[in-house]
mmCIF file of C-alpha atoms in Angstrom:
data_model
loop_
_atom_site.group_PDB
_atom_site.id
_atom_site.type_symbol
_atom_site.label_atom_id
_atom_site.label_comp_id
_atom_site.label_asym_id
_atom_site.label_seq_id
_atom_site.Cartn_x
_atom_site.Cartn_y
_atom_site.Cartn_z
ATOM 1 C CA MET L 95 -29.037 80.498 172.508
ATOM 2 C CA VAL L 96 -32.768 80.561 173.342
ATOM 3 C CA GLY L 97 -33.469 84.147 174.320
ATOM 4 C CA SER L 98 -36.263 85.412 176.556
ATOM 5 C CA GLY L 99 -40.015 85.284 176.078
ATOM 6 C CA LYS L 100 -39.886 82.546 173.438
ATOM 7 C CA LYS L 101 -42.320 79.741 172.716
ATOM 8 C CA VAL L 102 -40.174 76.674 173.394
ATOM 9 C CA LEU L 103 -40.555 72.929 172.968
ATOM 10 C CA GLU L 104 -38.138 71.031 175.184
ATOM 11 C CA ILE L 105 -37.725 67.387 174.195
ATOM 12 C CA GLY L 106 -36.514 64.896 176.780
ATOM 13 C CA ALA L 107 -36.900 67.485 179.525
ATOM 14 C CA GLY L 108 -36.206 65.080 182.391
ATOM 15 C CA PRO L 109 -37.018 66.473 185.853
ATOM 16 C CA GLY L 110 -37.014 70.060 184.574
ATOM 17 C CA SER L 111 -33.587 71.481 185.409
ATOM 18 C CA ILE L 112 -33.452 73.355 182.077
ATOM 19 C CA THR L 113 -37.225 73.864 181.933
ATOM 20 C CA LYS L 114 -37.189 75.735 185.246
ATOM 21 C CA HIS L 115 -34.610 78.176 183.863
ATOM 22 C CA LEU L 116 -36.476 78.626 180.584
ATOM 23 C CA SER L 117 -39.859 79.369 182.123
ATOM 24 C CA GLY L 118 -38.669 81.070 185.296
ATOM 25 C CA THR L 119 -35.538 83.083 184.502
ATOM 26 C CA LEU L 120 -36.176 83.649 180.785
ATOM 27 C CA GLY L 121 -39.982 83.908 180.908
ATOM 28 C CA CYS L 122 -40.488 81.451 178.049
ATOM 29 C CA ASP L 123 -43.714 79.623 177.272
ATOM 30 C CA VAL L 124 -42.496 76.019 177.578
ATOM 31 C CA VAL L 125 -44.068 72.808 176.358
ATOM 32 C CA ALA L 126 -42.149 69.685 177.392
ATOM 33 C CA VAL L 127 -41.865 66.112 176.101
ATOM 34 C CA GLU L 128 -40.737 63.299 178.391
ATOM 35 C CA ILE L 129 -41.365 59.556 178.656
ATOM 36 C CA ASP L 130 -40.322 58.836 182.253
ATOM 37 C CA PRO L 131 -43.442 59.035 184.507
ATOM 38 C CA SER L 132 -41.459 60.107 187.591
ATOM 39 C CA ALA L 133 -39.715 62.857 185.618
ATOM 40 C CA LEU L 134 -43.042 64.050 184.193
ATOM 41 C CA GLU L 135 -44.398 64.549 187.706
ATOM 42 C CA ARG L 136 -41.395 66.661 188.745
ATOM 43 C CA LEU L 137 -41.410 68.548 185.452
ATOM 44 C CA ALA L 138 -45.046 69.649 185.545
ATOM 45 C CA PRO L 139 -44.618 72.828 187.675
ATOM 46 C CA PHE L 140 -42.151 74.320 185.188
ATOM 47 C CA ALA L 141 -43.961 73.726 181.870
ATOM 48 C CA ARG L 142 -47.294 74.981 180.578
ATOM 49 C CA ARG L 143 -48.046 71.498 179.299
ATOM 50 C CA THR L 144 -46.250 68.146 179.260
ATOM 51 C CA TYR L 145 -46.550 65.248 176.833
ATOM 52 C CA ALA L 146 -45.637 61.610 177.486
ATOM 53 C CA LEU L 147 -44.360 60.595 174.060
ATOM 54 C CA ASN L 148 -41.939 57.989 172.713
ATOM 55 C CA LEU L 149 -39.465 59.596 170.302
ATOM 56 C CA ASN L 150 -38.859 56.224 168.643
ATOM 57 C CA ASP L 151 -42.401 56.487 167.272
ATOM 58 C CA GLU L 152 -42.057 58.858 164.296
ATOM 59 C CA SER L 153 -45.597 60.184 164.820
ATOM 60 C CA TRP L 154 -44.580 61.934 168.068
ATOM 61 C CA SER L 155 -44.286 65.326 166.361
ATOM 62 C CA ASP L 156 -47.735 65.061 164.739
ATOM 63 C CA GLN L 157 -49.522 65.259 168.082
ATOM 64 C CA ILE L 158 -47.434 68.227 169.214
ATOM 65 C CA ARG L 159 -48.090 70.103 165.966
ATOM 66 C CA ALA L 160 -51.836 69.389 166.123
ATOM 67 C CA ASP L 161 -52.152 70.595 169.724
ATOM 68 C CA GLU L 162 -49.515 73.312 169.993
ATOM 69 C CA GLY L 163 -48.682 74.530 166.478
ATOM 70 C CA THR L 164 -45.081 75.603 165.855
ATOM 71 C CA PHE L 165 -42.326 77.034 168.049
ATOM 72 C CA ASP L 166 -39.605 79.674 168.190
ATOM 73 C CA VAL L 167 -37.137 77.137 169.585
ATOM 74 C CA VAL L 168 -37.101 73.337 169.756
ATOM 75 C CA ILE L 169 -34.512 71.905 172.173
ATOM 76 C CA ALA L 170 -33.131 68.393 172.594
ATOM 77 C CA ALA L 171 -30.395 68.494 175.263
ATOM 78 C CA ASP L 172 -28.511 65.197 175.500
ATOM 79 C CA VAL L 173 -31.405 63.266 173.971
ATOM 80 C CA LEU L 174 -30.570 62.095 170.441
ATOM 81 C CA GLU L 175 -27.918 59.640 171.641
ATOM 82 C CA HIS L 176 -30.738 57.729 173.393
ATOM 83 C CA VAL L 177 -32.950 57.132 170.321
ATOM 84 C CA TYR L 178 -32.756 54.560 167.544
ATOM 85 C CA ASP L 179 -33.110 57.056 164.709
ATOM 86 C CA PRO L 180 -31.811 60.525 165.675
ATOM 87 C CA TRP L 181 -32.158 61.647 162.055
ATOM 88 C CA ALA L 182 -35.905 60.992 162.153
ATOM 89 C CA VAL L 183 -36.263 62.766 165.508
ATOM 90 C CA LEU L 184 -34.419 65.823 164.185
ATOM 91 C CA ARG L 185 -36.627 65.750 161.086
ATOM 92 C CA GLY L 186 -39.664 65.890 163.372
ATOM 93 C CA MET L 187 -38.123 68.759 165.324
ATOM 94 C CA LYS L 188 -37.614 70.729 162.124
ATOM 95 C CA THR L 189 -41.311 70.384 161.196
ATOM 96 C CA LEU L 190 -42.215 72.105 164.480
ATOM 97 C CA LEU L 191 -40.308 75.323 163.744
ATOM 98 C CA ASN L 192 -42.151 78.523 162.901
ATOM 99 C CA GLU L 193 -40.944 80.901 160.195
ATOM 100 C CA ALA L 194 -38.144 82.204 162.455
ATOM 101 C CA GLY L 195 -37.599 79.080 164.567
ATOM 102 C CA ALA L 196 -34.354 77.314 165.478
ATOM 103 C CA VAL L 197 -33.256 73.904 166.725
ATOM 104 C CA ILE L 198 -30.839 73.624 169.658
ATOM 105 C CA LEU L 199 -29.033 70.346 170.300
ATOM 106 C CA SER L 200 -26.599 69.272 172.995
ATOM 107 C CA ILE L 201 -24.750 66.084 172.029
ATOM 108 C CA PRO L 202 -22.014 64.189 173.918
ATOM 109 C CA HIS L 203 -18.730 63.935 172.006
ATOM 110 C CA VAL L 204 -17.477 60.376 171.582
ATOM 111 C CA GLY L 205 -14.101 61.650 170.344
ATOM 112 C CA HIS L 206 -13.076 62.780 173.832
ATOM 113 C CA ALA L 207 -9.612 61.566 174.855
ATOM 114 C CA ALA L 208 -10.997 59.859 177.956
ATOM 115 C CA ILE L 209 -13.197 57.581 175.829
ATOM 116 C CA ALA L 210 -10.257 56.826 173.554
ATOM 117 C CA GLY L 211 -8.333 55.937 176.722
ATOM 118 C CA CYS L 212 -11.068 53.493 177.752
ATOM 119 C CA LEU L 213 -10.935 51.838 174.335
ATOM 120 C CA PHE L 214 -7.146 51.667 174.439
ATOM 121 C CA ASP L 215 -7.453 49.908 177.784
ATOM 122 C CA GLU L 216 -9.948 47.398 176.285
ATOM 123 C CA ASP L 217 -12.974 48.631 178.261
ATOM 124 C CA PHE L 218 -15.932 50.594 176.921
ATOM 125 C CA GLU L 219 -16.685 51.810 180.452
ATOM 126 C CA TYR L 220 -20.481 52.065 180.618
ATOM 127 C CA ARG L 221 -21.863 54.043 183.534
ATOM 128 C CA PRO L 222 -25.283 55.177 184.832
ATOM 129 C CA TRP L 223 -24.587 58.679 183.416
ATOM 130 C CA GLY L 224 -22.019 60.674 181.442
ATOM 131 C CA LEU L 225 -20.373 60.185 178.066
ATOM 132 C CA LEU L 226 -20.844 56.416 178.184
ATOM 133 C CA ASP L 227 -24.257 56.334 179.837
ATOM 134 C CA ARG L 228 -25.387 52.730 179.441
ATOM 135 C CA THR L 229 -28.630 53.892 177.790
ATOM 136 C CA HIS L 230 -26.785 55.572 174.899
ATOM 137 C CA ILE L 231 -27.368 53.733 171.635
ATOM 138 C CA ARG L 232 -25.876 56.323 169.245
ATOM 139 C CA PHE L 233 -22.439 57.962 169.364
ATOM 140 C CA PHE L 234 -21.296 61.123 167.603
ATOM 141 C CA GLY L 235 -17.971 62.634 166.603
ATOM 142 C CA LEU L 236 -17.906 66.211 165.307
ATOM 143 C CA LYS L 237 -18.265 65.086 161.699
ATOM 144 C CA ASN L 238 -21.277 62.951 162.638
ATOM 145 C CA ILE L 239 -22.953 65.905 164.356
ATOM 146 C CA GLN L 240 -22.299 68.064 161.301
ATOM 147 C CA HIS L 241 -23.768 65.420 159.007
ATOM 148 C CA LEU L 242 -26.784 65.003 161.299
ATOM 149 C CA TYR L 243 -27.695 68.662 160.803
ATOM 150 C CA ASN L 244 -26.850 68.730 157.100
ATOM 151 C CA SER L 245 -28.876 65.593 156.382
ATOM 152 C CA GLN L 246 -31.999 67.421 157.521
ATOM 153 C CA GLY L 247 -31.273 70.640 155.626
ATOM 154 C CA LEU L 248 -30.174 72.574 158.713
ATOM 155 C CA SER L 249 -27.250 74.994 158.979
ATOM 156 C CA ILE L 250 -25.385 75.665 162.228
ATOM 157 C CA GLU L 251 -25.374 79.363 163.056
ATOM 158 C CA HIS L 252 -23.976 79.187 166.589
ATOM 159 C CA SER L 253 -22.031 76.452 168.370
ATOM 160 C CA GLU L 254 -20.092 76.126 171.603
ATOM 161 C CA PHE L 255 -18.021 73.324 173.084
ATOM 162 C CA VAL L 256 -18.268 72.116 176.666
ATOM 163 C CA VAL L 257 -14.587 71.527 177.386
ATOM 164 C CA ARG L 258 -13.193 69.167 180.033
ATOM 165 C CA THR L 259 -9.759 67.607 180.269
ATOM 166 C CA PRO L 260 -9.739 63.837 180.991
ATOM 167 C CA GLU L 261 -9.003 64.606 184.653
ATOM 168 C CA MET L 262 -12.283 66.550 184.737
ATOM 169 C CA THR L 263 -14.362 63.544 183.631
ATOM 170 C CA GLU L 264 -15.861 60.410 185.138
ATOM 171 C CA PHE L 265 -12.964 58.427 183.605
ATOM 172 C CA VAL L 266 -10.239 60.152 185.619
ATOM 173 C CA ARG L 267 -9.041 56.972 187.384
ATOM 174 C CA ARG L 268 -8.648 55.013 184.170
ATOM 175 C CA TRP L 269 -6.970 57.978 182.507
ATOM 176 C CA ASN L 270 -4.451 58.300 185.313
ATOM 177 C CA ARG L 271 -3.459 54.643 184.881
ATOM 178 C CA LEU L 272 -2.451 55.182 181.253
ATOM 179 C CA PRO L 273 1.251 55.788 180.458
ATOM 180 C CA ARG L 274 2.029 59.433 179.782
ATOM 181 C CA LYS L 275 3.029 58.701 176.194
ATOM 182 C CA VAL L 276 -0.373 57.163 175.547
ATOM 183 C CA GLN L 277 -2.080 60.193 177.083
ATOM 184 C CA GLU L 278 -0.038 62.530 174.898
ATOM 185 C CA ALA L 279 -0.945 60.555 171.791
ATOM 186 C CA LEU L 280 -4.659 60.578 172.590
ATOM 187 C CA GLU L 281 -4.624 64.302 173.367
ATOM 188 C CA SER L 282 -2.909 65.161 170.082
ATOM 189 C CA ASN L 283 -6.395 65.458 168.543
ATOM 190 C CA ARG L 284 -7.244 69.143 169.064
ATOM 191 C CA PHE L 285 -10.865 68.220 169.854
ATOM 192 C CA SER L 286 -9.841 65.628 172.459
ATOM 193 C CA HIS L 287 -11.101 67.769 175.361
ATOM 194 C CA VAL L 288 -14.543 68.483 173.859
ATOM 195 C CA TYR L 289 -17.062 66.826 176.181
ATOM 196 C CA GLN L 290 -20.312 68.067 174.607
ATOM 197 C CA VAL L 291 -21.294 70.057 171.529
ATOM 198 C CA VAL L 292 -24.107 72.599 171.909
ATOM 199 C CA SER L 293 -25.386 74.088 168.651
ATOM 200 C CA ARG L 294 -28.166 76.279 167.308
ATOM 201 C CA ALA L 295 -29.288 75.625 163.726
ATOM 202 C CA VAL L 296 -31.944 76.859 161.315
ATOM 203 C CA PRO L 297 -33.222 75.647 157.928
ATOM 204 C CA GLU L 298 -30.481 76.308 155.383
ATOM 205 C CA SER L 299 -32.863 78.359 153.200
ATOM 206 C CA ARG L 300 -32.783 81.194 155.744
ATOM 207 C CA ALA L 301 -29.407 80.650 157.397
ATOM 208 C CA LYS L 302 -27.082 83.642 157.718
ATOM 209 C CA LEU L 303 -24.164 81.408 158.684
ATOM 210 C CA ASN L 304 -23.212 77.807 158.009
ATOM 211 C CA LEU L 305 -20.584 76.943 160.598
ATOM 212 C CA ARG L 306 -18.350 73.912 160.208
ATOM 213 C CA LEU L 307 -17.633 72.311 163.577
ATOM 214 C CA MET L 308 -14.195 71.091 162.488
ATOM 215 C CA ASP L 309 -13.163 74.723 161.878
ATOM 216 C CA LEU L 310 -13.998 75.956 165.372
ATOM 217 C CA ASP L 311 -11.497 76.700 168.126
ATOM 218 C CA VAL L 312 -11.513 74.787 171.405
ATOM 219 C CA PRO L 313 -11.212 77.221 174.330
ATOM 220 C CA ALA L 314 -9.404 76.137 177.481
ATOM 221 C CA PRO L 315 -11.632 75.924 180.587
ATOM 222 C CA ASP L 316 -11.011 78.562 183.232
ATOM 223 C CA ASP L 317 -9.169 77.687 186.449
ATOM 224 C CA ARG L 318 -12.298 77.685 188.601
ATOM 225 C CA THR L 319 -14.052 75.234 186.284
ATOM 226 C CA VAL L 320 -10.982 72.984 186.206
ATOM 227 C CA ARG L 321 -10.742 72.903 190.003
ATOM 228 C CA TYR L 322 -14.455 72.205 190.427
ATOM 229 C CA TRP L 323 -14.649 69.288 188.011
ATOM 230 C CA LYS L 324 -11.359 67.706 189.079
ATOM 231 C CA LYS L 325 -12.545 67.704 192.696
ATOM 232 C CA THR L 326 -16.032 66.486 191.778
ATOM 233 C CA MET L 327 -14.933 63.647 189.523
ATOM 234 C CA SER L 328 -12.108 62.451 191.764
ATOM 235 C CA SER L 329 -14.659 62.026 194.582
ATOM 236 C CA ILE L 330 -16.876 59.644 192.588
ATOM 237 C CA PRO L 331 -16.612 56.039 193.861
ATOM 238 C CA SER L 332 -15.074 53.422 191.587
ATOM 239 C CA LEU L 333 -17.385 51.057 189.734
ATOM 240 C CA GLU L 334 -18.072 47.917 191.743
ATOM 241 C CA ASP L 335 -16.966 45.636 188.915
ATOM 242 C CA GLU L 336 -14.093 47.819 187.690
ATOM 243 C CA ASP L 337 -11.187 45.866 186.191
ATOM 244 C CA THR L 338 -7.959 47.702 186.947
ATOM 245 C CA SER L 339 -5.721 45.409 184.927
ATOM 246 C CA SER L 340 -3.979 47.265 182.109
ATOM 247 C CA SER L 341 -3.390 46.504 178.448
ATOM 248 C CA SER L 342 -1.043 49.478 178.118
ATOM 249 C CA ILE L 343 2.239 49.185 176.260
ATOM 250 C CA LYS L 344 5.104 48.543 178.665
ATOM 251 C CA ASN L 345 7.904 49.782 176.429
ATOM 252 C CA SER L 346 8.574 53.343 177.542
ATOM 253 C CA ASN L 347 10.635 53.988 174.411
ATOM 254 C CA VAL L 348 7.644 53.692 172.075
ATOM 255 C CA SER L 349 7.126 56.952 170.190
ATOM 256 C CA ILE L 350 3.780 58.731 169.935
ATOM 257 C CA GLY L 351 3.699 58.049 166.201
ATOM 258 C CA ASN L 352 4.268 54.340 166.754
ATOM 259 C CA LEU L 353 1.455 54.272 169.314
ATOM 260 C CA PHE L 354 -1.045 55.092 166.588
ATOM 261 C CA LYS L 355 0.419 52.341 164.398
ATOM 262 C CA LEU L 356 0.116 49.886 167.276
ATOM 263 C CA MET L 357 -3.482 50.972 167.912
ATOM 264 C CA GLN L 358 -4.293 50.428 164.229
ATOM 265 C CA SER L 359 -2.689 46.994 164.297
ATOM 266 C CA ARG L 360 -4.783 46.108 167.355
ATOM 267 C CA ARG L 361 -7.946 47.049 165.485
ATOM 268 C CA ARG L 362 -6.913 44.924 162.506
ATOM 269 C CA GLY L 363 -6.116 42.031 164.839
#
């Protein structure tokens, strides 16, 4: 989605795993924003310049614009879920685009079946990383991601889903404890295997397309990807304080339709 030889601002660049690819493989001129001092040190070899800025301070983009001007691409990969006001951060990103520039976001999908399974089992299973990283303070379904872009006058021109079945996620053990009928109910949402949403958007005044995320197809992951992630996630140790008791419905005759009614009644209760 970036292309080669572009002037790129990478926000929340971490230790530089994406930055290294942008500047090395793609030959981009990369400026990076990060707040973690240890990450900044590791990031430095891969970016022309780094900035230690707090995205919760709305003036962050002013310094970048004053020093660096505007960019072909502004990236925030798995960043906006960590900030108090993602709308304000995206607004700042938009101001840093040049006349042909685009924003690229990667956002975790809270509508994944594995998260619904955690909620059904009465445990919002926070972890040090992943969909329920304990530092996440914002959560997005597809409609929320769409509204995030639209609220800032941006149109999605290209979007792809990172697709993982529940068995390919960090919640595989909890998922496997759920009754099959519950799993079937939770997977009846056709977006239930979408793990992340990666999108490229431009100001709506010059957009050639205006994709609607809810209209997109969800491709099945290939066999190699399935095998890799199932093996990787099944090897992760259990949480030290994991509660394996279950709140699942014991009646095996409960229909899938009635499961949703029971879930709604639990929320009302």
